[in-house]
Amino acid sequence: MTKPTIRDVPLAPPPGNLSTTLAWGVLFIVLAWSWKGADMRPLDLLKDSGNMGTFARDFFPPDFREWRIYLEEMIITVHIAVWGTALSIICAVPFGLMSAENLVPSWVYQPVRRMMDACRAINEMVFAMLFIVAVGLGPFAGVLALWIHTTGVLAKLFAEAVEAIDPRPVEGIRATGANALEEILYGVIPQVLPLWISYTLYRFESNVRSASVLGIVGAGGIGVILHEVIRGFEYAQTAAVLLIIIVSVTLIDLVSARIRQLVI
Amino acid sequence: MTTAIVVDHLNKTFPCCKALDDVSLSIDGGEMVALIGASGSGKSTLLRHLSGFIAADSGTVTVLGRQMQDKGRLAPNIRRLRAEIGFVFQQFNLVNRLSVMTNVLVGLLYRTSLVRSLLMRFSIHEKQQALEALAAVGIQQFAWQRAATLSGGQQQRAALARCIVQQARIVLADEPIASLDPESARNVMELLAQMNRERGCTVVVSLHQVEFAIKYCPRTIALHRGQVVYDGPSSALTPQLLGELYGSDVEELFDMLLDSPALKMPATAHSLQRVAV
Ligand SMILES: Nc1ncnc2c1ncn2[C@@H]1O[C@H](COP(=O)(O)OP(=O)(O)OP(=O)(O)O)[C@@H](O)[C@H]1O
Ligand SMILES: [Mg+2]
């Protein structure tokens, strides 16, 4: 047996094997299969392009006469996001710790994780419609909806951060005779805190976006106005509302990205 | 002298190998004992059994008259029992993002009320204790810095300060100087010896360097493949004896012999010994 020389090694990688071809095939089959169900009509987009143009022109210039009301409702939207996020942090900390497999036995983290999966699986809008029945129309239903859904999301993210910690400092704490709670507070939390804060801010940004549509089902905030002006064919006003949402959400994203950079 | 540590027929098998093979030993209060052995000989495993981080397959560990584990079961109050045993790690195991002060105050947690420790509130008196411990190891000026900003040697001294506030009567140190430069290594060994002399701590320290064992510890226990192959005065540890104890593995222990002025031997001794064994 001789060692292969450099000339025996081809300069191109070996041709793609069967599984890559198969993967592409499956992808195309899935796309084709979904075409009908999704009612794909790309030609209509071209055919109706004239109508689209007229429709788009109706949005300009944006009508800002009622801007005080829009701004007020936008601020309420932020308030909903603030409280929805705040309540979910309070719940996500214990539930997150209880779904980390390096902290608790599987008979604890399995059921807690399933519960969090359920909270996450259902969209905020669905929770909002349910809570409206329970607590009536208005922002409070929105807060409750964000609370449940965000708890599910944050608990999972928090648990993932806990599972990635360095176990050695925790052992250092354990060696002093500290109890399990002290071990978590002094050994685990300091390690995960920057990530937890970062995740929380990210969820807050995302909750502001979600809260701005919660009003469509009646759960308060700027979404209520958005729903009204679209239904009334007031496109100039719709444009104004959309602009206010875009500017506010962008501002909040920018500020929170800044804060996230600071804590990491 | 009372007996500080009694290990009775301790066995532990990992998937790879038998890490502890019928280990029995007894250490008196106030002793300073070195634990030597090649990499993988079971030093860390033995120390971790002593403070109940691992349960053995069989055998008993008794520390200060209290049973830490028996026949593979940890004592039900193992967390409290650990309070009297200070543990020093090779990688220091401090919480990087907490201040040095808080890292040292952790040594007090077992005596503070749960409410105060969960609120992270420490009294002036407790902080004074921590500061005194930091002064004893010579790093009081870093008290409010984050642990991560300290050098390795300083971090290891902070870990010793934590044992001091813990008022540990036994200090187990698992290769405390393996990650340190020679200067810091001597410093940490001096501090361990000082804790042994002045505070009456029983110290068991695992080492890779026989020279340090001879210099600081009157007694040495040598492990080889999980078995105690030598337990006696460190002064009797000649290259010949080590060659006998470790056979062909002695090569792994050679760096330390060549470094040690006390044990300097001709370069040929190496090959001669291997023939002899
Ligand atoms: N948690 C574990 N799981 C499986 N095997 C382990 C575990 N801990 C230790 N071992 C094995 O037990 C043996 C003894 O390891 P130990 O860490 O006690 O050696 P050591 O003497 O401390 O070595 P070193 O000088 O390298 O630190 C090794 O073969 C190791 O691979
Ligand atoms: Mg080790």
XYZ file of C-alpha atoms and ligand atoms in Angstrom:
573
model
C 0.000 0.000 0.000
C 1.424 3.398 -0.983
C 0.219 6.707 0.326
C -1.869 8.547 -2.342
C 0.055 11.464 -3.784
C -1.353 14.953 -4.111
C -2.199 14.227 -7.758
C -4.639 11.488 -6.728
C -6.866 13.998 -4.917
C -9.398 15.613 -7.299
C -9.613 19.390 -7.234
C -13.416 19.402 -7.137
C -15.460 17.852 -4.330
C -17.070 14.502 -5.189
C -20.442 14.867 -7.009
C -23.555 15.286 -4.875
C -24.904 12.012 -3.581
C -28.413 10.611 -3.759
C -29.691 12.167 -0.522
C -29.083 15.753 -1.740
C -30.988 15.044 -4.961
C -33.755 13.481 -2.927
C -33.952 16.516 -0.599
C -34.393 18.861 -3.562
C -37.060 16.589 -4.999
C -38.999 16.591 -1.735
C -38.767 20.397 -1.537
C -40.295 20.816 -5.021
C -43.042 18.304 -4.307
C -44.008 20.175 -1.130
C -44.093 23.507 -2.980
C -46.224 22.085 -5.810
C -48.560 20.349 -3.381
C -49.195 23.641 -1.499
C -49.862 25.711 -4.634
C -53.602 24.931 -4.876
C -54.327 25.255 -1.179
C -52.643 28.637 -0.992
C -54.727 29.849 -3.955
C -51.624 31.102 -5.745
C -52.596 33.474 -8.605
C -49.458 35.375 -9.664
C -51.056 36.429 -12.972
C -53.842 38.300 -11.165
C -51.153 40.436 -9.586
C -50.152 41.619 -13.072
C -53.713 41.863 -14.412
C -54.875 44.019 -11.482
C -51.752 46.144 -11.327
C -53.762 49.165 -12.494
C -56.236 48.790 -9.608
C -53.335 48.343 -7.211
C -51.866 51.633 -8.370
C -55.130 53.534 -7.742
C -55.464 51.795 -4.367
C -51.908 52.791 -3.387
C -52.537 56.409 -4.426
C -55.435 56.631 -1.952
C -52.904 56.322 0.904
C -51.198 59.604 -0.007
C -50.895 62.084 1.414
C -51.334 60.521 4.885
C -54.007 62.243 6.960
C -52.552 63.264 10.329
C -55.497 65.426 11.530
C -56.277 62.992 14.390
C -52.626 62.432 15.355
C -53.260 63.130 19.050
C -55.598 60.157 19.283
C -53.262 57.949 17.284
C -50.341 58.829 19.523
C -52.400 58.264 22.671
C -53.436 54.825 21.461
C -49.863 54.022 20.423
C -48.722 54.836 23.966
C -51.445 52.573 25.365
C -50.117 49.876 23.027
C -46.675 50.285 24.601
C -48.284 50.149 28.064
C -49.909 46.834 27.151
C -46.537 45.482 25.996
C -44.826 46.715 29.184
C -47.257 44.953 31.499
C -47.581 41.849 29.368
C -43.783 41.481 29.376
C -43.399 42.352 33.080
C -45.919 39.722 34.211
C -44.358 37.123 31.957
C -40.864 37.713 33.383
C -42.211 37.006 36.869
C -43.588 33.662 35.670
C -40.827 32.785 33.206
C -38.089 32.860 35.871
C -39.465 29.992 37.995
C -40.868 28.083 35.009
C -37.602 28.552 33.100
C -35.554 27.229 36.022
C -38.005 24.341 36.346
C -37.557 23.378 32.672
C -33.740 23.277 32.790
C -32.558 19.694 32.805
C -29.340 20.490 34.669
C -31.294 21.835 37.658
C -34.323 19.610 38.161
C -35.184 15.927 37.638
C -37.094 14.905 34.531
C -40.396 14.435 36.357
C -40.314 18.191 36.976
C -38.973 19.571 33.701
C -41.001 17.319 31.383
C -44.480 18.491 32.526
C -43.345 22.121 32.907
C -41.898 22.115 29.393
C -45.125 20.675 27.952
C -47.104 23.389 29.718
C -44.796 26.078 28.298
C -45.097 24.492 24.831
C -48.855 24.905 25.080
C -48.533 28.583 26.063
C -46.254 29.173 23.090
C -48.194 27.147 20.548
C -51.261 29.375 20.664
C -51.003 32.824 19.132
C -51.533 35.986 21.203
C -54.558 36.915 19.064
C -56.319 33.686 20.038
C -55.607 34.248 23.731
C -56.825 37.839 23.337
C -60.169 36.717 21.895
C -60.564 34.254 24.780
C -59.661 36.812 27.466
C -62.079 39.354 25.981
C -64.836 36.925 26.861
C -63.480 36.671 30.407
C -62.520 40.279 31.259
C -64.316 42.274 28.572
C -63.060 44.430 25.676
C -60.009 46.602 26.233
C -56.274 46.652 26.959
C -56.412 44.332 29.994
C -57.389 41.403 27.767
C -54.366 42.258 25.629
C -52.053 42.285 28.658
C -53.276 38.847 29.727
C -52.863 37.462 26.212
C -49.271 38.697 25.922
C -48.556 37.467 29.430
C -49.466 33.840 28.715
C -47.820 33.633 25.313
C -44.601 35.439 26.356
C -44.270 33.314 29.490
C -44.098 30.272 27.218
C -41.482 31.857 24.979
C -39.278 33.341 27.715
C -39.375 30.222 29.902
C -37.927 28.220 27.014
C -35.242 30.805 26.248
C -34.366 31.205 29.946
C -34.060 27.432 30.348
C -31.756 27.175 27.348
C -29.480 29.809 28.866
C -29.420 27.897 32.174
C -28.549 24.653 30.415
C -25.505 26.304 28.847
C -23.914 27.557 32.098
C -20.481 26.591 33.369
C -21.152 24.055 36.149
C -17.877 24.693 37.985
C -18.817 27.911 39.812
C -22.043 26.246 40.926
C -19.996 23.409 42.373
C -17.841 25.989 44.121
C -20.955 27.336 45.846
C -22.189 23.833 46.652
C -18.863 23.050 48.338
C -19.520 25.713 50.998
C -22.588 23.925 52.333
C -25.067 26.259 50.609
C -28.580 24.948 49.887
C -30.116 24.455 46.455
C -31.802 27.878 46.287
C -28.576 29.652 47.256
C -26.744 27.632 44.643
C -29.132 28.931 41.980
C -29.138 32.519 43.205
C -25.371 32.870 43.602
C -24.094 30.366 41.036
C -26.630 30.188 38.195
C -28.387 33.566 38.004
C -25.225 35.712 37.756
C -24.116 33.603 34.808
C -27.377 33.812 32.862
C -28.486 37.335 33.763
C -27.031 39.152 30.713
C -28.658 36.660 28.350
C -31.942 36.784 30.243
C -32.037 40.577 30.004
C -31.225 40.432 26.329
C -33.982 37.890 25.628
C -36.469 39.912 27.667
C -35.755 43.114 25.761
C -36.065 41.248 22.499
C -39.444 39.886 23.562
C -40.522 43.357 24.643
C -39.815 44.680 21.136
C -41.745 41.821 19.674
C -44.605 42.381 22.138
C -44.960 46.013 21.035
C -45.417 44.739 17.483
C -47.941 42.140 18.636
C -49.811 44.623 20.822
C -50.311 46.943 17.852
C -52.564 44.357 16.189
C -54.281 43.026 19.334
C -56.806 45.872 18.995
C -58.139 44.293 15.809
C -59.911 41.686 17.938
C -60.840 44.344 20.523
C -58.018 44.048 23.005
C -57.167 47.749 23.085
C -54.400 49.943 21.732
C -53.697 51.360 18.269
C -55.024 48.219 16.612
C -58.578 49.343 17.426
C -58.080 52.511 15.377
C -56.319 50.624 12.606
C -59.261 48.282 12.343
C -61.740 51.196 12.250
C -59.993 53.201 9.533
C -59.426 50.200 7.265
C -63.052 49.138 7.601
C -64.142 52.734 6.847
C -61.974 52.835 3.673
C -60.112 55.825 5.193
C -56.818 55.011 3.508
C -55.147 58.371 4.118
C -55.771 57.927 7.834
C -54.648 54.293 7.629
C -51.360 55.509 6.189
C -50.935 57.901 9.113
C -51.614 55.165 11.679
C -49.207 52.771 9.954
C -46.490 55.437 9.883
C -46.910 56.036 13.613
C -46.619 52.306 14.289
C -43.530 52.001 12.094
C -41.788 54.960 13.731
C -42.606 53.845 17.307
C -41.614 50.226 16.747
C -38.363 51.250 15.058
C -37.528 53.643 17.900
C -38.161 50.960 20.525
C -36.103 48.430 18.565
C -33.199 50.856 18.322
C -33.234 51.777 22.012
C -33.561 48.199 23.171
C -30.816 47.003 20.826
C -28.601 49.642 22.453
C -29.445 48.415 25.948
C -28.862 44.814 24.903
C -25.394 45.737 23.690
C -24.673 47.294 27.068
C -25.619 44.247 29.173
C -23.877 41.602 27.067
C -5.481 14.165 68.135
C -8.906 13.322 66.856
C -9.405 11.613 63.558
C -10.534 14.007 60.842
C -11.103 11.769 57.837
C -11.679 8.043 57.696
C -12.131 6.288 54.376
C -13.103 2.656 54.625
C -12.947 0.257 51.659
C -14.127 2.802 49.121
C -14.792 1.548 45.585
C -15.878 3.437 42.496
C -16.074 2.141 38.954
C -16.635 4.447 35.990
C -17.489 3.114 32.525
C -13.819 3.487 31.586
C -12.122 1.958 34.552
C -11.959 1.389 38.265
C -11.268 4.891 39.581
C -11.068 3.891 43.265
C -10.052 0.379 44.171
C -10.665 -0.535 47.812
C -9.240 2.710 49.180
C -8.866 2.880 52.958
C -7.095 5.625 54.840
C -7.254 7.675 57.970
C -6.123 11.269 58.481
C -5.781 12.928 61.870
C -6.952 16.423 62.711
C -4.284 19.035 61.976
C -2.389 16.938 59.448
C -1.226 18.277 56.097
C -1.297 15.486 53.566
C -0.308 15.418 49.903
C -2.135 13.213 47.441
C -0.001 12.346 44.455
C -0.420 10.176 41.415
C -0.288 10.257 37.656
C -3.083 11.762 35.602
C -6.146 9.536 35.865
C -4.973 7.800 39.034
C -8.081 8.891 40.938
C -6.956 11.910 42.970
C -9.889 14.127 42.015
C -12.295 11.233 42.322
C -11.140 10.506 45.880
C -11.383 14.159 46.968
C -14.828 14.512 45.417
C -15.981 11.473 47.361
C -14.728 13.014 50.589
C -17.059 16.019 50.312
C -19.909 13.976 48.921
C -20.020 15.313 45.360
C -20.069 11.707 44.175
C -21.529 8.610 45.769
C -19.265 5.555 45.795
C -20.301 2.057 44.749
C -19.407 0.753 48.185
C -17.481 1.803 51.261
C -17.733 4.543 53.847
C -16.442 8.092 54.226
C -16.489 9.637 57.694
C -15.437 13.247 58.176
C -15.126 14.785 61.671
C -17.062 11.873 63.086
C -20.009 12.307 60.720
C -20.761 9.823 58.014
C -20.713 11.559 54.609
C -21.610 8.428 52.661
C -22.111 4.785 53.304
C -22.497 1.902 50.820
C -23.166 4.215 47.901
C -25.663 6.482 49.691
C -24.895 10.110 50.482
C -25.933 11.295 53.941
C -29.386 12.910 53.811
C -27.995 16.155 55.286
C -24.958 16.139 52.987
C -25.352 19.835 52.097
C -24.931 20.909 55.705
C -22.097 18.459 56.305
C -20.141 20.082 53.474
C -20.045 23.357 55.388
C -17.148 22.178 57.545
C -15.139 21.132 54.496
C -13.544 23.833 52.395
C -12.890 22.806 48.791
C -10.336 24.441 46.522
C -10.445 23.629 42.808
C -7.873 23.651 40.058
C -9.984 26.115 38.063
C -10.848 28.194 41.177
C -14.604 27.830 40.515
C -15.466 31.392 41.485
C -18.531 33.080 40.014
C -16.898 35.361 37.466
C -19.549 38.050 37.346
C -19.833 38.494 41.096
C -17.444 40.658 43.075
C -14.582 39.015 44.940
C -16.336 40.130 48.133
C -19.575 38.311 47.259
C -17.633 35.224 46.213
C -16.026 35.158 49.656
C -19.303 35.898 51.455
C -20.728 32.759 49.839
C -18.680 30.891 52.453
C -21.059 32.299 55.075
C -24.306 31.264 53.394
C -24.719 28.109 55.433
C -24.953 30.204 58.621
C -27.072 33.134 57.399
C -30.845 32.984 57.523
C -32.462 31.900 54.275
C -34.332 35.197 53.885
C -31.195 37.290 54.156
C -29.173 35.060 51.891
C -31.907 35.099 49.241
C -32.061 38.903 49.449
C -28.246 38.899 49.127
C -28.067 41.093 52.244
C -24.959 40.731 54.372
C -24.341 42.551 57.641
C -21.437 44.907 58.248
C -20.017 42.319 60.590
C -20.116 39.653 57.900
C -18.460 41.932 55.382
C -15.758 42.674 57.928
C -15.127 38.965 58.308
C -14.820 38.591 54.543
C -12.469 41.561 54.343
C -10.275 40.119 57.090
C -10.099 36.830 55.212
C -9.166 38.685 52.033
C -6.479 40.557 53.958
C -5.177 37.250 55.330
C -4.550 36.036 51.778
C -3.300 39.455 50.698
C -5.881 40.583 48.139
C -8.113 42.938 50.162
C -7.564 45.708 47.579
C -9.553 43.738 44.974
C -12.591 43.210 47.225
C -15.085 45.000 44.979
C -13.688 43.949 41.637
C -15.364 41.244 39.608
C -13.709 37.871 40.184
C -13.048 37.509 36.451
C -10.729 40.516 36.474
C -8.265 38.852 38.867
C -5.245 36.814 37.833
C -5.276 33.052 38.380
C -3.173 33.272 41.510
C -5.388 36.003 42.965
C -8.522 34.008 42.161
C -7.121 30.981 43.942
C -6.359 33.151 46.968
C -9.957 34.412 46.903
C -11.047 30.770 46.960
C -8.867 30.260 50.042
C -10.441 33.332 51.650
C -13.806 31.680 51.083
C -12.593 28.623 53.034
C -11.449 30.933 55.823
C -14.812 32.690 56.290
C -16.438 29.309 56.012
C -14.388 28.413 59.103
C -13.747 25.085 57.462
C -11.932 22.669 59.732
C -10.870 20.602 56.759
C -9.574 21.948 53.472
C -9.547 19.681 50.427
C -7.575 21.138 47.537
C -7.689 19.455 44.142
C -4.557 20.472 42.238
C -4.838 24.035 43.520
C -1.594 25.086 41.861
C -1.781 23.204 38.572
C -2.982 26.262 36.629
C -0.670 28.766 38.306
C 2.749 30.227 37.564
C 5.566 29.094 39.920
C 5.426 32.276 42.008
C 1.649 32.078 42.618
C 1.950 28.335 43.157
C 4.398 28.828 46.025
C 2.219 31.583 47.409
C -0.887 29.386 47.455
C 1.019 26.468 49.005
C 2.374 28.810 51.699
C -1.164 29.961 52.466
C -2.406 26.385 52.704
C 0.468 25.565 55.076
C -0.370 28.682 57.068
C -4.021 27.664 57.357
C -2.803 24.300 58.578
C -0.391 25.809 61.132
C -2.310 28.800 62.417
C -5.934 27.791 62.068
C -5.426 24.118 62.732
C -7.078 23.113 59.456
C -6.596 19.584 58.280
C -5.366 19.937 54.705
C -5.447 17.320 51.957
C -3.948 18.629 48.752
C -3.573 16.747 45.479
C -0.458 17.658 43.556
C 1.318 16.784 40.373
C 4.666 17.954 41.660
C 6.362 15.715 44.192
C 8.730 18.540 45.125
C 5.840 20.496 46.602
C 4.614 17.446 48.472
C 8.040 17.002 50.028
C 8.418 20.683 50.850
C 5.012 21.365 52.406
C 3.418 18.104 53.493
C 4.880 15.794 56.122
C 2.805 12.921 54.809
C 2.058 11.740 51.285
C -0.516 9.310 49.982
C 0.242 8.025 46.504
C -2.446 6.646 44.227
C -1.946 4.432 41.225
C -4.858 3.246 39.105
C -7.231 3.862 41.991
C -5.185 2.055 44.602
C -3.225 3.489 47.510
C 0.311 2.366 46.719
C 2.133 4.445 49.304
C 1.101 6.130 52.533
C 3.905 7.467 54.681
C 6.397 10.262 55.243
C 7.034 12.444 52.211
C 10.747 12.457 53.000
C 10.941 8.815 51.979
C 9.815 9.599 48.426
C 12.980 8.961 46.455
C 13.044 8.597 42.681
C 13.760 4.923 43.241
C 10.662 4.462 45.347
C 8.517 6.359 42.861
C 9.920 4.217 40.085
C 8.907 1.127 42.015
C 5.448 2.512 42.753
C 4.622 3.628 39.272
C 6.499 1.233 37.048
C 6.365 2.291 33.430
C 3.967 5.154 34.314
C 6.819 6.889 36.106
C 7.515 8.744 32.882
C 4.410 10.813 33.509
C 5.816 11.840 36.854
C 9.225 12.646 35.542
C 8.867 16.346 34.800
C 8.424 17.032 38.443
C 11.444 14.977 39.432
C 13.755 16.725 37.027
C 12.473 20.110 38.181
C 13.122 19.331 41.785
C 16.591 20.280 42.989
C 16.244 17.938 45.947
C 15.658 15.034 43.634
C 18.078 15.870 40.865
C 19.380 12.738 39.304
C 21.514 11.917 36.328
C 19.729 11.773 33.000
C 20.571 8.118 32.678
C 18.683 7.225 35.847
C 15.504 7.436 33.832
C 16.388 4.614 31.491
C 18.092 2.608 34.204
C 14.977 2.653 36.321
C 12.793 1.501 33.512
C 15.036 -1.467 33.057
C 14.968 -2.164 36.782
C 11.160 -2.147 37.026
N -17.543 11.709 36.059
C -16.800 10.748 35.490
N -17.350 9.900 34.593
C -16.619 8.917 34.022
N -15.323 8.692 34.289
C -14.702 9.512 35.168
C -15.411 10.575 35.808
N -14.558 11.228 36.631
C -13.372 10.599 36.500
N -13.451 9.567 35.630
C -12.366 8.639 35.275
O -11.806 8.137 36.473
C -10.396 8.076 36.379
C -9.784 8.880 37.509
O -9.989 10.249 37.239
P -9.528 11.417 38.204
O -10.095 12.669 37.644
O -9.881 11.083 39.593
O -7.957 11.389 38.029
P -6.891 12.422 38.600
O -5.934 11.615 39.374
O -7.559 13.542 39.283
O -6.205 12.902 37.259
P -5.648 14.352 36.896
O -4.295 14.426 37.503
O -5.568 14.323 35.394
O -6.605 15.370 37.412
C -10.018 8.610 35.011
O -9.741 7.521 34.185
C -11.244 9.337 34.529
O -11.379 9.209 33.151
Mg -7.798 15.640 38.846
